Short mmCIF file of C-alpha atoms in Angstrom, two decimals:
data_model
loop_
_atom_site.label_atom_id
_atom_site.label_comp_id
_atom_site.label_asym_id
_atom_site.label_seq_id
_atom_site.Cartn_x
_atom_site.Cartn_y
_atom_site.Cartn_z
CA UNK K 1 25.56 20.60 -24.44
CA UNK K 2 24.10 17.53 -22.77
CA UNK K 3 27.31 16.73 -20.91
CA UNK K 4 27.64 20.34 -19.79
CA UNK K 5 24.13 20.40 -18.38
CA UNK K 6 24.56 17.11 -16.54
CA UNK K 7 27.64 18.40 -14.73
CA UNK K 8 26.03 21.67 -13.66
CA UNK K 9 25.28 22.05 -9.94
CA UNK K 10 21.61 22.02 -8.94
CA UNK K 11 19.96 25.43 -8.76
CA UNK K 12 19.87 26.97 -5.29
CA UNK K 13 16.84 29.13 -6.00
CA UNK K 14 13.85 29.58 -8.25
CA UNK K 15 12.46 33.04 -8.95
CA UNK K 16 11.71 34.61 -5.56
CA UNK K 17 10.29 38.15 -5.29
CA UNK K 18 11.63 40.77 -2.90
CA UNK K 19 8.26 41.31 -1.20
CA UNK K 20 5.27 39.19 -0.26
CA UNK K 21 1.81 39.18 1.34
CA UNK K 22 1.68 38.44 5.08
CA UNK K 23 -0.64 38.74 8.06
CA UNK K 24 0.53 40.87 10.99
CA UNK K 25 -0.83 40.90 14.53
CA UNK K 26 -0.49 44.41 15.99
CA UNK K 27 -1.94 43.76 19.43
CA UNK K 28 -3.82 41.32 21.70
CA UNK K 29 -7.47 40.64 20.87
CA UNK K 30 -7.09 42.16 17.41
CA UNK K 31 -7.56 40.51 14.01
CA UNK K 32 -4.54 39.87 11.85
CA UNK K 33 -3.93 42.63 9.28
CA UNK K 34 -3.02 41.91 5.67
CA UNK K 35 0.21 43.54 4.46
CA UNK K 36 0.86 43.44 0.71
CA UNK K 37 4.56 44.39 0.45
CA UNK K 38 6.44 42.83 3.36
CA UNK K 39 10.03 41.64 2.71
CA UNK K 40 10.49 37.97 1.89
CA UNK K 41 12.55 36.36 4.71
CA UNK K 42 16.22 35.56 4.06
CA UNK K 43 17.94 32.25 4.68
CA UNK K 44 20.58 32.10 7.40
CA UNK K 45 23.03 29.20 7.54
CA UNK K 46 23.27 25.92 5.66
CA UNK K 47 20.35 24.18 7.38
CA UNK K 48 17.54 26.39 6.07
CA UNK K 49 15.19 26.25 3.09
CA UNK K 50 12.63 28.71 1.75
CA UNK K 51 9.12 27.41 1.06
CA UNK K 52 6.50 29.04 -1.14
CA UNK K 53 3.28 28.58 0.82
CA UNK K 54 0.42 26.69 -0.79
CA UNK K 55 -1.83 25.77 2.17
CA UNK K 56 -1.84 26.78 5.84
CA UNK K 57 -3.14 24.54 8.61
CA UNK K 58 -4.95 26.46 11.37
CA UNK K 59 -4.39 25.50 15.00
CA UNK K 60 -6.21 26.53 18.20
CA UNK K 61 -3.18 28.47 19.46
CA UNK K 62 -3.48 30.77 16.42
CA UNK K 63 -6.58 32.35 17.96
CA UNK K 64 -5.94 31.62 21.64
CA UNK K 65 -2.55 33.38 21.67
CA UNK K 66 -3.92 36.80 20.62
CA UNK K 67 -7.15 36.37 22.60
CA UNK K 68 -5.35 35.53 25.86
CA UNK K 69 -2.09 37.39 25.14
CA UNK K 70 0.45 34.59 25.41
CA UNK K 71 3.16 33.09 23.15
CA UNK K 72 3.57 36.46 21.42
CA UNK K 73 7.26 37.38 21.82
CA UNK K 74 7.03 40.70 19.94
CA UNK K 75 4.62 43.03 18.20
CA UNK K 76 3.83 43.29 15.39
CA UNK K 77 3.90 39.50 15.10
CA UNK K 78 3.55 36.89 12.36
CA UNK K 79 1.78 33.71 13.48
CA UNK K 80 1.01 30.27 12.07
CA UNK K 81 2.54 26.91 12.96
CA UNK K 82 2.28 24.70 9.87
CA UNK K 83 2.06 24.93 6.11
CA UNK K 84 2.60 22.97 2.94
CA UNK K 85 4.17 24.27 -0.22
CA UNK K 86 7.16 24.06 -2.57
CA UNK K 87 10.86 24.46 -1.94
CA UNK K 88 11.96 27.57 -3.82
CA UNK K 89 15.37 28.21 -2.26
CA UNK K 90 18.00 26.11 -0.51
CA UNK K 91 21.08 27.19 1.40
CA UNK K 92 23.47 24.51 0.24
CA UNK K 93 24.06 22.14 -2.66
CA UNK K 94 24.28 19.37 -0.06
CA UNK K 95 20.68 19.94 1.06
CA UNK K 96 18.51 16.83 1.07
CA UNK K 97 15.90 18.91 -0.79
CA UNK K 98 15.83 20.25 -4.33
CA UNK K 99 14.00 23.17 -5.88
CA UNK K 100 10.35 22.29 -6.52
CA UNK K 101 10.02 19.59 -3.84
CA UNK K 102 6.54 19.47 -2.29
CA UNK K 103 6.91 19.73 1.50
CA UNK K 104 5.38 20.34 4.91
CA UNK K 105 7.09 23.04 6.98
CA UNK K 106 6.51 22.60 10.73
CA UNK K 107 7.08 25.81 12.71
CA UNK K 108 7.34 25.02 16.41
CA UNK K 109 9.90 27.83 16.79
CA UNK K 110 7.37 30.62 17.35
CA UNK K 111 10.09 33.11 18.29
CA UNK K 112 11.42 33.27 14.73
CA UNK K 113 8.88 35.13 12.53
CA UNK K 114 10.71 34.02 9.37
CA UNK K 115 9.30 30.54 10.01
CA UNK K 116 5.69 31.57 10.63
CA UNK K 117 3.01 30.21 8.33
CA UNK K 118 0.93 33.34 7.74
CA UNK K 119 3.03 34.55 4.82
CA UNK K 120 3.55 33.75 1.16
CA UNK K 121 7.14 32.57 1.74
CA UNK K 122 8.43 30.97 4.92
CA UNK K 123 11.81 29.75 6.12
CA UNK K 124 12.17 26.28 7.60
CA UNK K 125 15.06 24.21 8.92
CA UNK K 126 15.65 21.25 6.64
CA UNK K 127 15.31 19.05 9.74
CA UNK K 128 11.85 20.53 10.39
CA UNK K 129 10.68 19.97 6.81
CA UNK K 130 8.88 16.89 5.48
CA UNK K 131 8.90 15.80 1.86
CA UNK K 132 5.33 15.08 0.72
CA UNK K 133 4.73 11.83 -1.17
CA UNK K 134 2.67 12.09 -4.36
CA UNK K 135 -0.30 10.42 -2.67
CA UNK K 136 -0.68 13.27 -0.13
CA UNK K 137 -2.17 16.60 -1.26
CA UNK K 138 -0.98 20.01 -0.11
CA UNK K 139 -4.23 20.37 1.85
CA UNK K 140 -3.74 17.04 3.64
CA UNK K 141 -0.10 17.83 4.31
CA UNK K 142 -0.97 21.08 6.06
CA UNK K 143 -3.05 19.28 8.70
CA UNK K 144 -0.66 17.02 10.55
CA UNK K 145 2.78 18.50 11.20
CA UNK K 146 2.42 20.06 14.66
CA UNK K 147 0.18 17.24 15.90
CA UNK K 148 2.69 14.65 14.69
CA UNK K 149 5.55 16.38 16.51
CA UNK K 150 3.57 16.71 19.76
CA UNK K 151 2.38 13.10 19.58
CA UNK K 152 5.82 11.74 18.74
CA UNK K 153 7.59 13.60 21.54
CA UNK K 154 4.89 12.64 24.05
CA UNK K 155 5.17 8.99 23.13
CA UNK K 156 8.92 8.80 22.53
CA UNK K 157 10.29 11.07 25.27
CA UNK K 158 7.63 11.18 28.00
CA UNK K 159 6.58 7.53 27.61
CA UNK K 160 9.80 6.12 26.17
CA UNK K 161 8.20 4.31 23.23
CA UNK K 162 10.74 2.76 20.85
CA UNK K 163 9.53 2.89 17.23
CA UNK K 164 12.49 1.05 15.72
CA UNK K 165 10.18 -1.66 14.37
CA UNK K 166 7.71 0.81 12.79
CA UNK K 167 8.95 1.95 9.36
CA UNK K 168 12.48 2.08 10.77
CA UNK K 169 11.36 4.74 13.21
CA UNK K 170 13.40 6.37 15.98
CA UNK K 171 14.23 5.37 19.51
CA UNK K 172 14.28 9.03 20.50
CA UNK K 173 15.04 8.38 24.14
CA UNK K 174 18.22 6.58 23.10
CA UNK K 175 19.09 9.36 20.65
CA UNK K 176 18.78 12.17 23.19
CA UNK K 177 20.72 10.31 25.85
CA UNK K 178 23.65 10.00 23.45
CA UNK K 179 23.68 13.79 22.85
CA UNK K 180 25.82 16.18 24.89
CA UNK K 181 23.37 17.37 27.60
CA UNK K 182 24.57 20.94 27.07
CA UNK K 183 23.00 20.83 23.58
CA UNK K 184 19.55 20.13 25.04
CA UNK K 185 17.67 23.32 26.06
CA UNK K 186 17.96 23.76 29.80
CA UNK K 187 14.23 24.19 30.41
CA UNK K 188 13.41 20.79 28.86
CA UNK K 189 16.59 18.94 29.88
CA UNK K 190 15.18 17.27 32.99
CA UNK K 191 12.07 16.00 31.13
CA UNK K 192 14.18 14.84 28.21
CA UNK K 193 16.87 12.98 30.11
CA UNK K 194 15.18 12.00 33.38
CA UNK K 195 11.42 12.03 32.73
CA UNK K 196 11.11 8.27 32.56
CA UNK K 197 13.50 5.49 33.52
CA UNK K 198 14.40 2.67 31.17
CA UNK K 199 12.44 0.06 33.13
CA UNK K 200 9.32 2.27 33.04
CA UNK K 201 9.29 2.74 29.25
CA UNK K 202 6.02 1.87 27.51
CA UNK K 203 5.94 -1.49 25.80
CA UNK K 204 3.55 -3.24 23.41
CA UNK K 205 0.39 -4.20 25.30
CA UNK K 206 0.54 -1.28 27.75
CA UNK K 207 -2.57 0.88 28.06
CA UNK K 208 -2.71 4.57 27.18
CA UNK K 209 -5.76 6.67 28.10
CA UNK K 210 -6.29 9.77 25.92
CA UNK K 211 -8.67 12.43 27.23
CA UNK K 212 -9.97 14.68 24.46
CA UNK K 213 -9.86 12.12 21.67
CA UNK K 214 -11.30 14.44 19.00
CA UNK K 215 -8.25 16.74 18.93
CA UNK K 216 -5.80 16.50 16.05
CA UNK K 217 -2.99 15.79 18.53
CA UNK K 218 -5.05 12.90 19.91
CA UNK K 219 -5.64 11.64 16.37
CA UNK K 220 -1.90 11.35 15.70
CA UNK K 221 -1.18 10.04 19.20
CA UNK K 222 -3.65 7.20 18.79
CA UNK K 223 -2.37 6.36 15.32
CA UNK K 224 1.24 6.16 16.48
CA UNK K 225 0.36 4.36 19.72
CA UNK K 226 -1.47 1.66 17.80
CA UNK K 227 1.49 1.24 15.45
CA UNK K 228 3.66 0.66 18.53
CA UNK K 229 1.31 -2.05 19.82
CA UNK K 230 -0.16 -0.04 22.69
CA UNK K 231 -3.78 -0.43 23.76
CA UNK K 232 -5.75 2.81 23.71
CA UNK K 233 -8.70 4.06 25.73
CA UNK K 234 -10.18 7.26 24.28
CA UNK K 235 -12.29 9.57 26.46
CA UNK K 236 -14.37 11.70 24.10
CA UNK K 237 -17.76 13.34 23.61
CA UNK K 238 -19.46 10.27 22.16
CA UNK K 239 -22.51 12.15 20.87
CA UNK K 240 -20.34 14.35 18.66
CA UNK K 241 -17.44 12.09 17.78
CA UNK K 242 -18.15 8.54 18.90
CA UNK K 243 -19.45 7.10 15.63
CA UNK K 244 -16.73 8.70 13.51
CA UNK K 245 -13.91 7.57 15.78
CA UNK K 246 -15.25 4.06 16.36
CA UNK K 247 -15.53 3.50 12.59
CA UNK K 248 -12.17 5.03 11.70
CA UNK K 249 -9.54 2.59 10.46
CA UNK K 250 -6.60 4.46 11.99
CA UNK K 251 -7.90 5.98 15.25
CA UNK K 252 -10.44 3.40 16.44
CA UNK K 253 -9.54 2.74 20.11
CA UNK K 254 -9.67 -0.48 22.10
CA UNK K 255 -12.02 1.22 24.55
CA UNK K 256 -14.13 4.34 24.06
CA UNK K 257 -15.52 6.22 27.08
CA UNK K 258 -18.04 9.06 26.97
CA UNK K 259 -16.66 12.26 28.52
CA UNK K 260 -20.09 13.84 29.13
CA UNK K 261 -19.94 12.94 32.84
CA UNK K 262 -16.23 13.16 33.80
CA UNK K 263 -16.61 11.36 37.13
CA UNK K 264 -18.48 8.54 35.42
CA UNK K 265 -15.73 8.41 32.78
CA UNK K 266 -13.13 7.92 35.52
CA UNK K 267 -15.23 5.12 37.04
CA UNK K 268 -15.56 3.37 33.68
CA UNK K 269 -11.84 3.68 33.04
CA UNK K 270 -11.09 2.17 36.42
CA UNK K 271 -13.69 -0.59 36.16
CA UNK K 272 -12.49 -1.74 32.75
CA UNK K 273 -8.73 -1.27 33.06
CA UNK K 274 -7.96 -0.41 36.67
CA UNK K 275 -4.28 0.01 37.45
CA UNK K 276 -3.34 -1.58 34.14
CA UNK K 277 -3.55 1.90 32.62
CA UNK K 278 -0.06 3.26 33.25
CA UNK K 279 -0.11 6.16 30.81
CA UNK K 280 -2.49 9.07 30.32
CA UNK K 281 -2.42 11.95 27.83
CA UNK K 282 -4.71 14.96 28.06
CA UNK K 283 -5.30 17.31 25.11
CA UNK K 284 -7.82 19.73 26.63
CA UNK K 285 -6.57 21.51 29.77
CA UNK K 286 -5.91 21.46 33.51
CA UNK K 287 -9.43 20.41 34.54
CA UNK K 288 -9.59 17.32 32.35
CA UNK K 289 -5.95 16.55 33.14
CA UNK K 290 -6.98 16.48 36.81
CA UNK K 291 -9.75 14.01 35.98
CA UNK K 292 -7.32 11.83 34.07
CA UNK K 293 -4.92 12.02 37.00
CA UNK K 294 -7.72 10.72 39.21
CA UNK K 295 -8.25 7.90 36.73
CA UNK K 296 -4.58 6.96 36.97
CA UNK K 297 -4.33 7.18 40.77
CA UNK K 298 -7.71 5.87 41.91
CA UNK K 299 -7.27 2.34 43.16
CA UNK K 300 -3.50 2.31 42.72
CA UNK K 301 -1.72 0.93 45.71
CA UNK K 302 1.80 0.01 46.66
CA UNK K 303 0.41 -3.28 47.89
CA UNK K 304 -0.24 -6.06 45.42
CA UNK K 305 -3.97 -6.16 46.07
CA UNK K 306 -6.65 -7.18 43.63
CA UNK K 307 -7.40 -4.66 40.91
CA UNK K 308 -10.86 -3.08 40.47
CA UNK K 309 -13.30 -5.23 38.61
CA UNK K 310 -12.22 -8.44 40.34
CA UNK K 311 -9.08 -9.02 38.25
CA UNK K 312 -6.26 -10.87 39.99
CA UNK K 313 -3.21 -8.92 41.15
CA UNK K 314 -0.01 -8.80 39.16
CA UNK K 315 1.90 -12.04 39.66
CA UNK K 316 5.04 -12.11 41.78
CA UNK K 317 8.11 -11.22 39.80
CA UNK K 318 6.36 -8.70 37.57
CA UNK K 319 9.34 -6.70 36.22
CA UNK K 320 7.74 -3.26 36.74
CA UNK K 321 5.85 -1.82 39.68
CA UNK K 322 2.10 -1.94 39.09
CA UNK K 323 1.80 1.37 40.94
CA UNK K 324 3.83 3.53 38.56
CA UNK K 325 1.98 5.76 36.12
CA UNK K 326 2.67 8.76 33.88
CA UNK K 327 0.42 11.70 32.96
CA UNK K 328 1.23 13.93 29.97
CA UNK K 329 -0.46 17.31 29.60
CA UNK K 330 -0.40 18.83 26.12
CA UNK K 331 -2.14 22.04 27.22
CA UNK K 332 -1.70 22.03 30.99
CA UNK K 333 -1.29 19.91 34.11
CA UNK K 334 -3.27 19.94 37.37
CA UNK K 335 -1.81 22.12 40.11
CA UNK K 336 -1.70 21.15 43.75
CA UNK K 337 -3.17 17.71 43.17
CA UNK K 338 -1.91 14.61 44.92
CA UNK K 339 0.39 12.81 42.51
CA UNK K 340 1.68 9.91 44.58
CA UNK K 341 2.63 7.12 42.23
CA UNK K 342 2.20 9.31 39.11
CA UNK K 343 4.86 11.28 37.25
CA UNK K 344 3.65 14.44 35.50
CA UNK K 345 5.12 15.28 32.09
CA UNK K 346 5.15 18.31 29.80
CA UNK K 347 6.05 17.63 26.19
CA UNK K 348 9.51 19.05 25.32
CA UNK K 349 8.51 20.58 21.97
CA UNK K 350 11.75 22.59 21.79
CA UNK K 351 13.68 19.41 21.01
CA UNK K 352 12.19 19.39 17.52
CA UNK K 353 13.64 22.70 16.36
CA UNK K 354 16.63 23.05 18.69
CA UNK K 355 18.15 19.57 18.46
CA UNK K 356 18.76 18.70 14.79
CA UNK K 357 19.14 14.96 15.46
CA UNK K 358 15.63 14.86 16.93
CA UNK K 359 14.05 16.95 14.17
CA UNK K 360 15.74 14.95 11.42
CA UNK K 361 14.71 11.61 12.95
CA UNK K 362 11.07 12.71 13.16
CA UNK K 363 10.64 14.32 9.73
CA UNK K 364 12.33 11.49 7.83
CA UNK K 365 10.22 8.99 9.78
CA UNK K 366 7.04 10.88 8.92
CA UNK K 367 8.06 10.77 5.26
CA UNK K 368 8.25 6.97 5.44
CA UNK K 369 4.99 6.67 7.37
CA UNK K 370 3.14 8.74 4.77
CA UNK K 371 4.78 7.01 1.83
CA UNK K 372 3.83 3.58 3.21
CA UNK K 373 0.30 4.64 4.15
CA UNK K 374 0.84 3.87 7.84
CA UNK K 375 -0.40 7.29 9.01
CA UNK K 376 -3.52 9.03 7.79
CA UNK K 377 -3.87 12.85 7.77
CA UNK K 378 -6.67 14.21 9.96
CA UNK K 379 -10.01 14.92 8.33
CA UNK K 380 -10.33 18.32 6.65
CA UNK K 381 -13.55 19.95 7.85
CA UNK K 382 -13.41 22.84 5.39
CA UNK K 383 -11.08 24.98 3.26
CA UNK K 384 -10.93 28.78 3.31
CA UNK K 385 -9.49 30.51 0.24
CA UNK K 386 -6.88 33.27 0.41
CA UNK K 387 -4.56 34.61 3.11
CA UNK K 388 -7.04 37.38 3.90
CA UNK K 389 -9.55 34.73 5.04
CA UNK K 390 -7.37 33.34 7.83
CA UNK K 391 -9.30 35.63 10.19
CA UNK K 392 -12.58 34.11 8.97
CA UNK K 393 -11.25 30.66 9.70
CA UNK K 394 -10.03 31.61 13.16
CA UNK K 395 -13.43 33.10 13.98
CA UNK K 396 -15.03 29.80 13.01
CA UNK K 397 -12.68 28.03 15.40
CA UNK K 398 -13.45 30.52 18.19
CA UNK K 399 -17.14 29.85 17.68
CA UNK K 400 -16.69 26.09 18.00
CA UNK K 401 -17.63 25.31 14.39
CA UNK K 402 -14.52 23.19 13.75
CA UNK K 403 -14.53 19.96 15.74
CA UNK K 404 -12.96 16.60 15.08
CA UNK K 405 -10.78 17.75 12.19
CA UNK K 406 -8.88 20.60 10.63
CA UNK K 407 -9.67 23.86 8.90
CA UNK K 408 -7.07 24.87 6.31
CA UNK K 409 -6.50 27.98 4.21
CA UNK K 410 -5.43 27.62 0.59
CA UNK K 411 -3.46 30.51 -0.88
CA UNK K 412 -3.97 31.64 -4.46
CA UNK K 413 -1.09 30.54 -6.69
#
């Protein structure tokens, strides 16, 4: 009996019902409606797993999309970008997962409702799924997936950061340049392959300015940037978030600037760093991205003149031009602004779910970062209970109650 059991193949599924509870959006500016008997999604192909949802992480786009009628490919629609739970079905015996594994499912593919988080069971690609270490709770796991992907792609692709020396992390720029270009989605191909040249890639000691430092995406960006040896200037509402951020082990910046007066913030950035700040990342929108663009361009010159603040110019023979800079907009970029000397970047999120080599590199790296305690999940502001209370949570986000952390929804088991 023992020998027979040991030679049996692993189970491909635990008990999975035919129907489930989900939330459906029937139209713009409407609340999500609870449906009690919706079909459980089916796996398609060898790269997919089915996850029983334990906790859902809420993101701003979950309320902004219906309110402003964007990123809704069809109606009725299932939303939700990230969740944690348990693997309950796998497509193949060769899967790197087994039934019962605790995981994070990161759903950046909003066009496939099977992968949406607002349901009791969700499909995920195995290369978009992160195994949770024992030290990380379901609630913590539901907070960081989308932010980690956005931060990683911003740093690795738009800035060219090589994380090979950080928990055996990826050099994503090298990975994508070794892939057949036809396999990279056409609308992100130029950013992916030509967004930054090899000699412009960020290196340890370079400065990164992050505008909107209280956002979850900023939290993960700062954590990863510090691991890579970058210096970080955070522009943030100091009255609301300054003390928490300045005392935080993982996201404490090298320089904190109050965003209350944007023009003053630009002046402080220039006075303290000048044209040494080559990289900027904005998490808030076009207006603040324009301010950050001003911070990157103001005082930059093709001549090798003295930098603001009386610092000497770059010495002759400096391997990179002191005038080059890069601005990354997570939620928008300024239109019609002068960008001489600055390259504008949009984060190619599609790479995560459409290029398996990229997704696999990121999720396995996040597993190591969490296991080794090198990355800390964002703070959980509060927990709502039950799928039906997602709407309550989204209303709290609309009303500005959730700042500097995450609101999550725990489903009844």
